[in-house]
XYZ file of C-alpha atoms in Angstrom:
542
model
C 231.228 183.528 144.438
C 229.831 186.959 143.566
C 226.841 188.134 141.605
C 228.844 190.693 139.625
C 232.556 190.851 138.883
C 233.764 194.199 137.515
C 237.171 194.432 135.862
C 238.724 197.873 136.297
C 238.226 200.456 139.046
C 238.447 203.447 136.736
C 235.980 206.222 135.989
C 233.165 203.862 134.989
C 234.101 200.897 137.174
C 233.974 202.819 140.451
C 230.521 204.186 139.590
C 229.342 200.710 138.615
C 230.546 199.104 141.838
C 228.967 201.763 144.034
C 225.578 201.671 142.339
C 225.364 197.891 141.905
C 226.178 197.299 145.570
C 223.810 200.016 146.830
C 220.910 197.554 147.206
C 222.756 195.871 150.075
C 222.400 192.310 148.813
C 223.988 192.081 145.335
C 227.469 190.645 145.855
C 229.896 192.794 143.883
C 233.616 192.260 143.326
C 235.711 195.072 141.845
C 239.134 194.115 140.466
C 241.838 196.764 140.068
C 245.292 195.919 138.724
C 246.939 198.936 140.315
C 247.419 200.083 143.915
C 245.307 202.345 146.084
C 245.000 206.044 145.339
C 246.627 206.881 148.660
C 249.608 209.034 147.716
C 249.406 212.783 148.548
C 250.130 213.897 144.988
C 247.125 211.911 143.707
C 244.790 214.215 145.634
C 246.739 217.422 145.042
C 245.415 219.140 141.865
C 248.879 220.155 140.700
C 250.088 216.586 141.314
C 249.007 215.646 137.799
C 252.453 216.796 136.661
C 254.113 214.111 138.799
C 251.619 211.382 137.924
C 252.161 211.873 134.197
C 255.906 211.484 134.651
C 255.849 208.425 136.917
C 255.032 204.749 136.321
C 253.962 203.458 139.725
C 250.352 204.491 139.107
C 250.518 204.964 135.364
C 250.361 202.237 132.704
C 252.620 204.501 130.604
C 251.774 202.873 127.275
C 253.421 203.702 123.970
C 251.766 203.448 120.586
C 253.203 201.598 117.642
C 255.079 203.896 115.226
C 252.570 206.373 113.793
C 253.055 206.677 109.996
C 251.525 210.166 109.671
C 253.471 211.498 112.671
C 256.993 210.878 111.395
C 256.808 207.268 112.638
C 256.990 208.433 116.244
C 255.804 206.262 119.133
C 253.454 208.390 121.174
C 253.291 208.204 124.955
C 249.850 207.217 126.278
C 249.576 207.692 130.052
C 246.618 205.847 131.614
C 245.711 205.642 135.293
C 246.756 202.481 137.131
C 245.162 202.809 140.589
C 241.765 203.155 142.211
C 239.980 205.774 140.152
C 241.947 204.916 137.019
C 242.634 207.912 134.816
C 240.260 210.055 136.877
C 242.942 209.874 139.584
C 245.607 211.424 137.354
C 243.782 213.518 134.734
C 243.422 217.282 134.460
C 240.097 217.165 136.368
C 238.267 219.167 133.676
C 234.534 218.493 133.739
C 233.106 218.485 130.215
C 230.197 216.353 129.027
C 230.559 216.916 125.304
C 228.048 218.455 122.928
C 224.367 217.461 123.025
C 224.589 216.502 119.351
C 227.235 213.890 120.148
C 224.689 211.820 122.038
C 221.904 212.438 119.562
C 224.294 211.098 116.929
C 224.791 207.925 118.985
C 221.020 207.455 119.083
C 220.727 208.149 115.349
C 223.192 205.312 114.745
C 220.636 202.937 116.261
C 221.600 203.082 119.931
C 218.240 203.620 121.575
C 218.307 205.331 124.931
C 221.579 207.198 124.340
C 220.278 210.526 122.984
C 220.964 213.774 124.832
C 217.633 213.800 126.628
C 218.299 210.194 127.697
C 221.747 210.838 129.209
C 221.143 214.321 130.661
C 219.274 212.955 133.731
C 222.253 210.708 134.500
C 224.671 213.631 134.259
C 222.485 215.700 136.565
C 222.088 212.826 139.028
C 225.825 212.220 139.338
C 226.705 215.876 139.998
C 227.129 217.874 143.146
C 227.628 221.128 141.274
C 228.680 224.327 143.015
C 226.470 226.285 140.611
C 223.370 224.657 142.046
C 220.573 222.736 140.383
C 218.963 223.845 137.138
C 217.906 222.336 133.824
C 221.520 221.315 133.088
C 223.056 220.686 136.506
C 222.373 218.712 139.638
C 223.292 218.789 143.306
C 223.577 216.047 145.883
C 225.243 213.520 143.589
C 228.543 211.798 144.377
C 230.742 213.727 141.909
C 231.943 217.133 143.092
C 231.965 219.699 140.283
C 233.443 223.041 141.270
C 234.473 226.451 140.044
C 238.212 227.256 139.868
C 239.464 227.789 143.424
C 242.235 229.963 142.042
C 242.036 232.148 138.944
C 245.422 232.899 137.518
C 245.883 236.339 135.891
C 247.300 234.514 132.862
C 244.029 232.611 132.470
C 242.017 235.811 132.826
C 244.069 237.413 130.062
C 243.613 234.355 127.853
C 239.811 234.604 128.119
C 239.981 238.344 127.372
C 242.187 237.647 124.346
C 239.658 235.106 123.081
C 236.910 237.727 123.248
C 239.143 240.206 121.460
C 239.572 237.769 118.564
C 235.818 237.266 118.225
C 235.280 234.162 120.365
C 232.194 234.763 122.513
C 232.273 234.478 126.294
C 230.728 231.301 127.655
C 230.035 231.039 131.392
C 229.064 227.351 131.188
C 230.490 224.856 128.676
C 227.992 222.279 130.002
C 224.983 224.553 129.649
C 222.806 225.627 126.776
C 225.719 226.086 124.373
C 229.301 224.846 124.191
C 230.913 227.394 121.906
C 232.971 230.193 123.431
C 235.737 230.916 125.947
C 235.604 230.745 129.704
C 236.540 228.961 132.905
C 236.472 225.191 133.159
C 234.607 223.538 135.971
C 236.653 220.802 137.612
C 236.179 217.617 139.610
C 237.768 219.163 142.701
C 236.334 219.467 146.207
C 237.806 221.980 148.649
C 241.145 221.989 146.890
C 241.429 218.192 146.501
C 241.031 216.034 143.404
C 237.609 214.382 143.391
C 238.195 211.303 141.268
C 235.629 208.638 140.513
C 237.140 206.671 143.413
C 236.706 209.604 145.798
C 233.169 210.110 144.526
C 231.985 206.506 144.582
C 234.268 204.515 146.896
C 234.150 206.556 150.066
C 234.434 204.938 153.519
C 230.696 204.206 153.709
C 230.665 202.406 150.364
C 233.889 200.506 151.036
C 232.420 199.271 154.324
C 229.494 197.560 152.612
C 229.609 193.837 153.372
C 228.385 192.999 149.868
C 231.227 194.909 148.117
C 234.725 193.478 147.744
C 237.429 195.684 146.243
C 240.627 193.859 145.313
C 243.699 195.926 144.467
C 246.785 194.627 142.709
C 244.455 192.168 140.967
C 245.335 192.021 137.266
C 242.647 190.226 135.239
C 244.069 187.712 132.781
C 241.042 186.011 131.208
C 237.258 185.850 131.380
C 236.003 182.350 132.118
C 232.941 180.815 130.462
C 230.478 178.065 131.135
C 229.351 177.291 127.600
C 228.308 180.636 126.082
C 227.949 182.367 129.434
C 230.643 184.354 131.256
C 231.000 182.886 134.728
C 234.056 184.537 136.245
C 237.455 186.140 135.882
C 240.918 184.758 136.514
C 243.372 187.285 137.867
C 246.859 187.498 139.339
C 247.373 189.008 142.770
C 250.511 188.858 144.918
C 252.080 186.445 142.453
C 249.210 183.959 142.657
C 246.526 183.110 140.109
C 243.062 183.406 141.618
C 239.460 183.323 140.450
C 236.414 185.512 141.045
C 233.251 183.647 140.076
C 230.256 185.607 138.769
C 226.810 184.150 139.293
C 225.081 186.905 137.285
C 227.480 188.907 135.071
C 231.032 189.903 134.324
C 231.369 193.583 133.437
C 234.556 194.775 131.750
C 235.399 198.393 132.577
C 239.131 198.382 131.898
C 239.108 201.303 129.461
C 239.540 201.802 125.737
C 242.987 200.166 125.734
C 242.558 197.172 128.019
C 238.894 196.233 127.625
C 239.403 195.030 124.027
C 242.660 193.394 125.102
C 240.885 191.333 127.783
C 238.116 190.334 125.376
C 240.664 189.105 122.842
C 242.645 187.242 125.490
C 239.358 185.533 126.361
C 238.697 184.435 122.772
C 236.343 187.229 121.716
C 237.506 189.281 118.762
C 238.809 189.137 115.201
C 239.455 185.578 114.077
C 242.814 186.320 112.409
C 244.117 188.313 115.400
C 243.348 185.508 117.833
C 244.740 182.808 115.527
C 248.004 184.726 115.176
C 248.542 184.458 118.933
C 247.187 180.938 119.374
C 244.080 181.980 121.293
C 241.080 179.677 120.777
C 238.153 181.513 119.196
C 235.097 181.665 121.420
C 233.098 184.330 119.575
C 234.129 186.061 116.371
C 233.584 189.802 116.748
C 235.757 191.640 114.207
C 234.977 195.012 115.798
C 236.836 194.262 119.035
C 239.767 196.682 119.092
C 238.627 198.516 115.946
C 237.110 202.025 115.709
C 239.735 203.483 118.070
C 239.496 207.273 118.225
C 241.420 209.894 120.163
C 241.849 213.652 120.353
C 245.179 214.547 118.771
C 246.641 217.749 120.158
C 249.100 220.386 119.000
C 250.699 222.751 121.506
C 252.151 226.253 121.402
C 254.756 227.136 124.064
C 255.103 230.794 124.932
C 257.711 232.540 127.058
C 256.078 235.173 129.277
C 257.295 238.472 130.717
C 255.180 238.065 133.815
C 255.670 235.382 136.487
C 252.208 234.222 137.447
C 252.286 230.524 136.577
C 253.993 227.344 137.703
C 257.632 227.469 136.670
C 261.019 225.830 137.018
C 263.068 228.922 137.775
C 264.982 230.443 140.682
C 262.740 233.505 140.460
C 259.701 231.262 141.042
C 260.915 229.899 144.395
C 259.521 232.648 146.688
C 256.123 232.504 145.053
C 256.105 228.712 145.174
C 256.854 228.747 148.905
C 253.920 231.077 149.492
C 251.715 228.883 147.302
C 252.783 225.781 149.255
C 251.850 227.472 152.555
C 248.478 228.608 151.161
C 247.675 225.127 149.948
C 248.907 223.281 153.038
C 246.844 225.372 155.454
C 243.930 226.659 153.385
C 243.762 224.473 150.217
C 243.822 227.686 148.194
C 246.213 229.561 145.933
C 248.328 228.582 142.943
C 248.775 224.951 144.035
C 245.012 224.456 144.403
C 244.705 224.989 140.665
C 244.729 222.231 138.050
C 246.803 224.635 135.880
C 244.178 224.228 133.118
C 241.677 226.725 134.473
C 240.506 228.224 131.195
C 239.778 227.142 127.670
C 237.601 227.574 124.631
C 235.533 225.718 122.051
C 235.631 227.232 118.574
C 234.418 226.661 115.032
C 237.283 226.992 112.587
C 234.888 227.259 109.629
C 231.687 229.259 109.267
C 229.818 226.348 107.714
C 230.103 224.254 110.889
C 227.163 223.941 113.285
C 229.241 222.920 116.297
C 232.795 223.580 117.542
C 235.514 221.458 115.969
C 238.484 222.581 118.097
C 238.991 222.754 121.854
C 241.684 224.817 123.602
C 243.254 223.989 126.955
C 245.234 226.929 128.330
C 247.944 225.778 130.772
C 249.627 228.229 133.141
C 252.977 226.445 132.911
C 255.654 225.749 130.342
C 255.316 222.034 129.624
C 256.531 219.673 126.929
C 256.161 215.931 126.299
C 253.368 215.355 128.843
C 255.236 217.244 131.586
C 258.203 214.883 131.216
C 260.121 217.944 130.019
C 259.895 221.142 132.053
C 261.797 223.931 130.273
C 263.468 226.438 132.548
C 261.741 229.781 132.854
C 258.278 231.293 132.882
C 255.688 230.592 130.245
C 252.368 229.088 129.192
C 251.210 226.260 126.964
C 248.184 226.402 124.699
C 246.781 223.069 123.512
C 244.486 222.762 120.488
C 242.782 219.464 119.667
C 240.540 218.404 116.800
C 237.261 217.416 118.464
C 235.740 215.109 115.852
C 238.523 213.137 114.192
C 237.818 211.146 111.056
C 240.871 208.912 111.527
C 240.362 205.496 113.079
C 242.880 203.202 114.739
C 242.827 199.886 116.552
C 243.918 198.024 119.654
C 245.581 194.677 119.010
C 247.685 192.128 120.842
C 251.453 192.033 120.977
C 251.255 188.540 122.455
C 248.948 186.143 124.277
C 250.637 187.129 127.548
C 247.881 188.852 129.565
C 250.478 190.937 131.383
C 252.096 192.325 128.240
C 251.068 195.728 126.914
C 248.604 195.641 124.014
C 249.444 197.028 120.597
C 248.099 200.556 120.110
C 247.763 201.738 116.509
C 246.084 205.115 116.862
C 246.485 205.810 113.130
C 246.441 209.555 113.723
C 245.984 211.826 110.685
C 245.272 208.899 108.397
C 242.415 211.097 107.237
C 243.814 214.360 105.884
C 240.793 216.308 107.140
C 242.076 215.951 110.695
C 245.346 217.628 109.774
C 243.435 220.469 108.094
C 241.463 221.034 111.314
C 244.597 221.059 113.464
C 246.263 223.583 111.152
C 243.286 225.901 111.533
C 243.171 225.328 115.282
C 246.864 226.165 115.546
C 246.334 229.421 113.664
C 243.394 230.429 115.865
C 245.454 229.654 118.963
C 248.361 231.716 117.756
C 246.000 234.623 117.004
C 244.640 234.464 120.561
C 248.097 234.580 122.142
C 249.082 237.510 119.916
C 245.995 239.552 120.814
C 246.346 242.824 122.669
C 244.737 241.463 125.813
C 247.666 239.077 126.238
C 250.378 241.541 125.213
C 251.582 242.352 128.735
C 252.484 238.668 129.212
C 253.818 237.874 125.723
C 257.588 237.637 125.422
C 258.238 235.278 122.533
C 256.935 232.094 121.008
C 259.221 229.280 122.047
C 257.564 226.390 120.206
C 257.279 226.145 117.248
C 258.773 229.615 116.961
C 257.894 232.691 114.936
C 259.643 231.379 111.812
C 257.061 228.581 111.387
C 254.422 230.336 109.335
C 253.437 228.676 106.053
C 250.880 225.879 105.873
C 253.641 223.448 104.928
C 255.716 224.472 107.951
C 252.758 224.215 110.330
C 251.857 220.788 108.950
C 255.427 219.603 109.402
C 255.429 220.922 112.971
C 252.190 219.062 113.748
C 253.563 215.812 112.343
C 256.738 216.246 114.386
C 255.172 217.337 117.698
C 251.471 216.497 117.988
C 250.527 214.245 120.930
C 247.478 212.680 122.529
C 245.418 214.681 124.973
C 244.311 211.457 126.643
C 240.829 210.727 125.277
C 240.900 207.257 123.631
C 237.459 205.730 123.011
C 235.497 203.470 120.682
C 237.433 200.169 120.674
C 234.387 198.125 121.837
C 231.823 200.125 119.905
C 228.137 200.088 120.748
C 225.804 199.342 117.851
C 223.830 196.758 115.887
C 225.950 196.139 112.798
C 228.532 193.406 112.287
C 231.368 195.645 113.522
C 229.655 196.478 116.827
C 230.845 194.813 120.030
C 228.021 195.634 122.451
C 224.334 196.458 122.064
C 222.593 199.536 123.476
C 222.391 197.826 126.868
C 226.153 197.243 126.742
C 225.819 193.449 126.416
C 228.538 191.815 124.330
C 227.029 190.395 121.140
C 226.792 186.635 120.930
C 227.629 185.731 124.524
C 225.680 185.808 127.772
C 226.446 187.369 131.121
C 229.075 189.759 129.740
C 228.998 193.534 129.299
C 231.482 196.293 128.601
C 230.923 199.640 130.303
C 233.546 202.334 129.790
C 234.751 204.807 127.148
C 235.464 201.951 124.741
C 231.735 201.579 123.953
C 231.399 205.119 122.548
C 230.508 204.933 118.838
C 232.157 208.316 118.293
C 234.167 210.707 120.426
C 232.339 213.315 122.436
C 233.417 216.899 121.832
C 235.570 217.484 124.882
C 237.175 215.715 127.806
C 235.855 212.187 128.239
C 235.937 211.558 131.999
C 232.395 212.787 132.704
C 230.960 210.692 129.876
C 232.799 207.581 131.102
C 231.349 207.983 134.607
C 227.896 208.472 133.097
C 228.301 205.220 131.133
C 229.116 203.360 134.338
C 226.093 204.810 136.097
C 223.759 203.981 133.215
C 225.051 200.430 133.029
C 224.243 199.946 136.713
C 220.772 201.438 136.149
C 220.144 199.082 133.208
C 221.098 196.066 135.276
C 218.813 197.213 138.106
C 215.945 197.680 135.644
C 216.447 194.204 134.188
C 216.693 192.675 137.645
C 213.465 194.378 138.705
C 211.633 193.234 135.566
C 212.748 189.664 136.171
C 211.724 189.641 139.843
C 207.989 188.962 139.263
C 208.804 186.118 136.854
C 211.246 184.595 139.329
C 208.749 184.917 142.173
C 206.066 183.266 140.072
C 208.421 180.414 139.142
C 209.304 179.842 142.806
C 205.602 179.873 143.747
C 204.805 177.335 141.057
């Protein structure tokens, strides 16, 4: 018996477990389907390339055929280990734009405006830049400057300035627009995932915290209308974690709606199709799925500064390996995505609509293809997609992958934005500041020039940049799944706290926002517990 059972030790779940168990007496159980985060390449910044390719710590989902992307099935890597996707992502620390959160509040979600969430962001940071109005120090999450600054990245930032994109020293400061260096969740050359931040030795030693790995949740159990526990499979056996207070689902935008549906909470027709008894009809479960679709330009370079599969790269790689092994510095201490930019592709926009990730390596298909030779990759994603998809069930088997229908480019405006983002990216790489590196455009190639050709290229090659959200949307209308305190509508003792509750995508990488959601959920529970304490004491006295 526990007070709180949390499903999913990802970005939000780790923060939740640490903060809920901090009082020393709340009994917290954290269930994680994957293994520990104890492989060397998990903690090595450049190890992301291996984690994306493997399956041992990666759910490695595939979408259903995407109609607007030539009916391709897109690869969706998601973290399957302590730390979840924060243990395999690019480590880029971006909160999103202040207006994203004010928009959430304007939709009726009280307490989620920018001024409401900023204190949580500041509290969770241990930022190398020090404390100011936008940043904090002393928090669990290490936020650092690039430990290595590749000359290719420096030239990219200079090329951005040359094309009219202003310099921005802090994407998480007063303004987001511009080009500059990304801050990363790295500490002294090692990945600082949500697990590293929140489940350190001191936290794991707490007697009131139980962390179970290899524990795949299969269904939420109920006593009447109240969630009272979770059944899970571990080591081939079905077991149960009972929750005296609450069950909190933090399994991410793909698996949180899946678990709710498996437990009888979701669209009536979806559950009936798979023979799942309806417990609470919530048609919004699985709906409102959003993601950042990304188009990439591959460029062959004359210079040899980046990570490369090439005989000529071996001497430099050996030096980099020595520098990292003994000093945690150099090329291998980099996340390879050191620089980027946020731009407005139209003058009438108030906020950026495209984000660039500049990668100092020649990568294709989520690093599953590594072309021979030296080069760079420039990613452009549409920050505020209009298209909406859904998560559904392929079967009632809790251990089967869910059905992912991202529905990319179902709204033509998203394709228009990506076309403009592609053209801005190409202009940057062709600027004089990057000329000493530029050899030739490998993908899509110089011959792809007209709008029709660019659109065809996007449909044939665009991929996710790993930011799915929204499938258990927060709100008050009949399509919302949770309220502003993250409680699932129509049932008791059940919350969802992860990226799935976002009403709309934030403009940028989503890891920081997911951790913030976990922290705020823990704070809400503590507030409610404190407000109930006097009433409980009075009842006991009576």
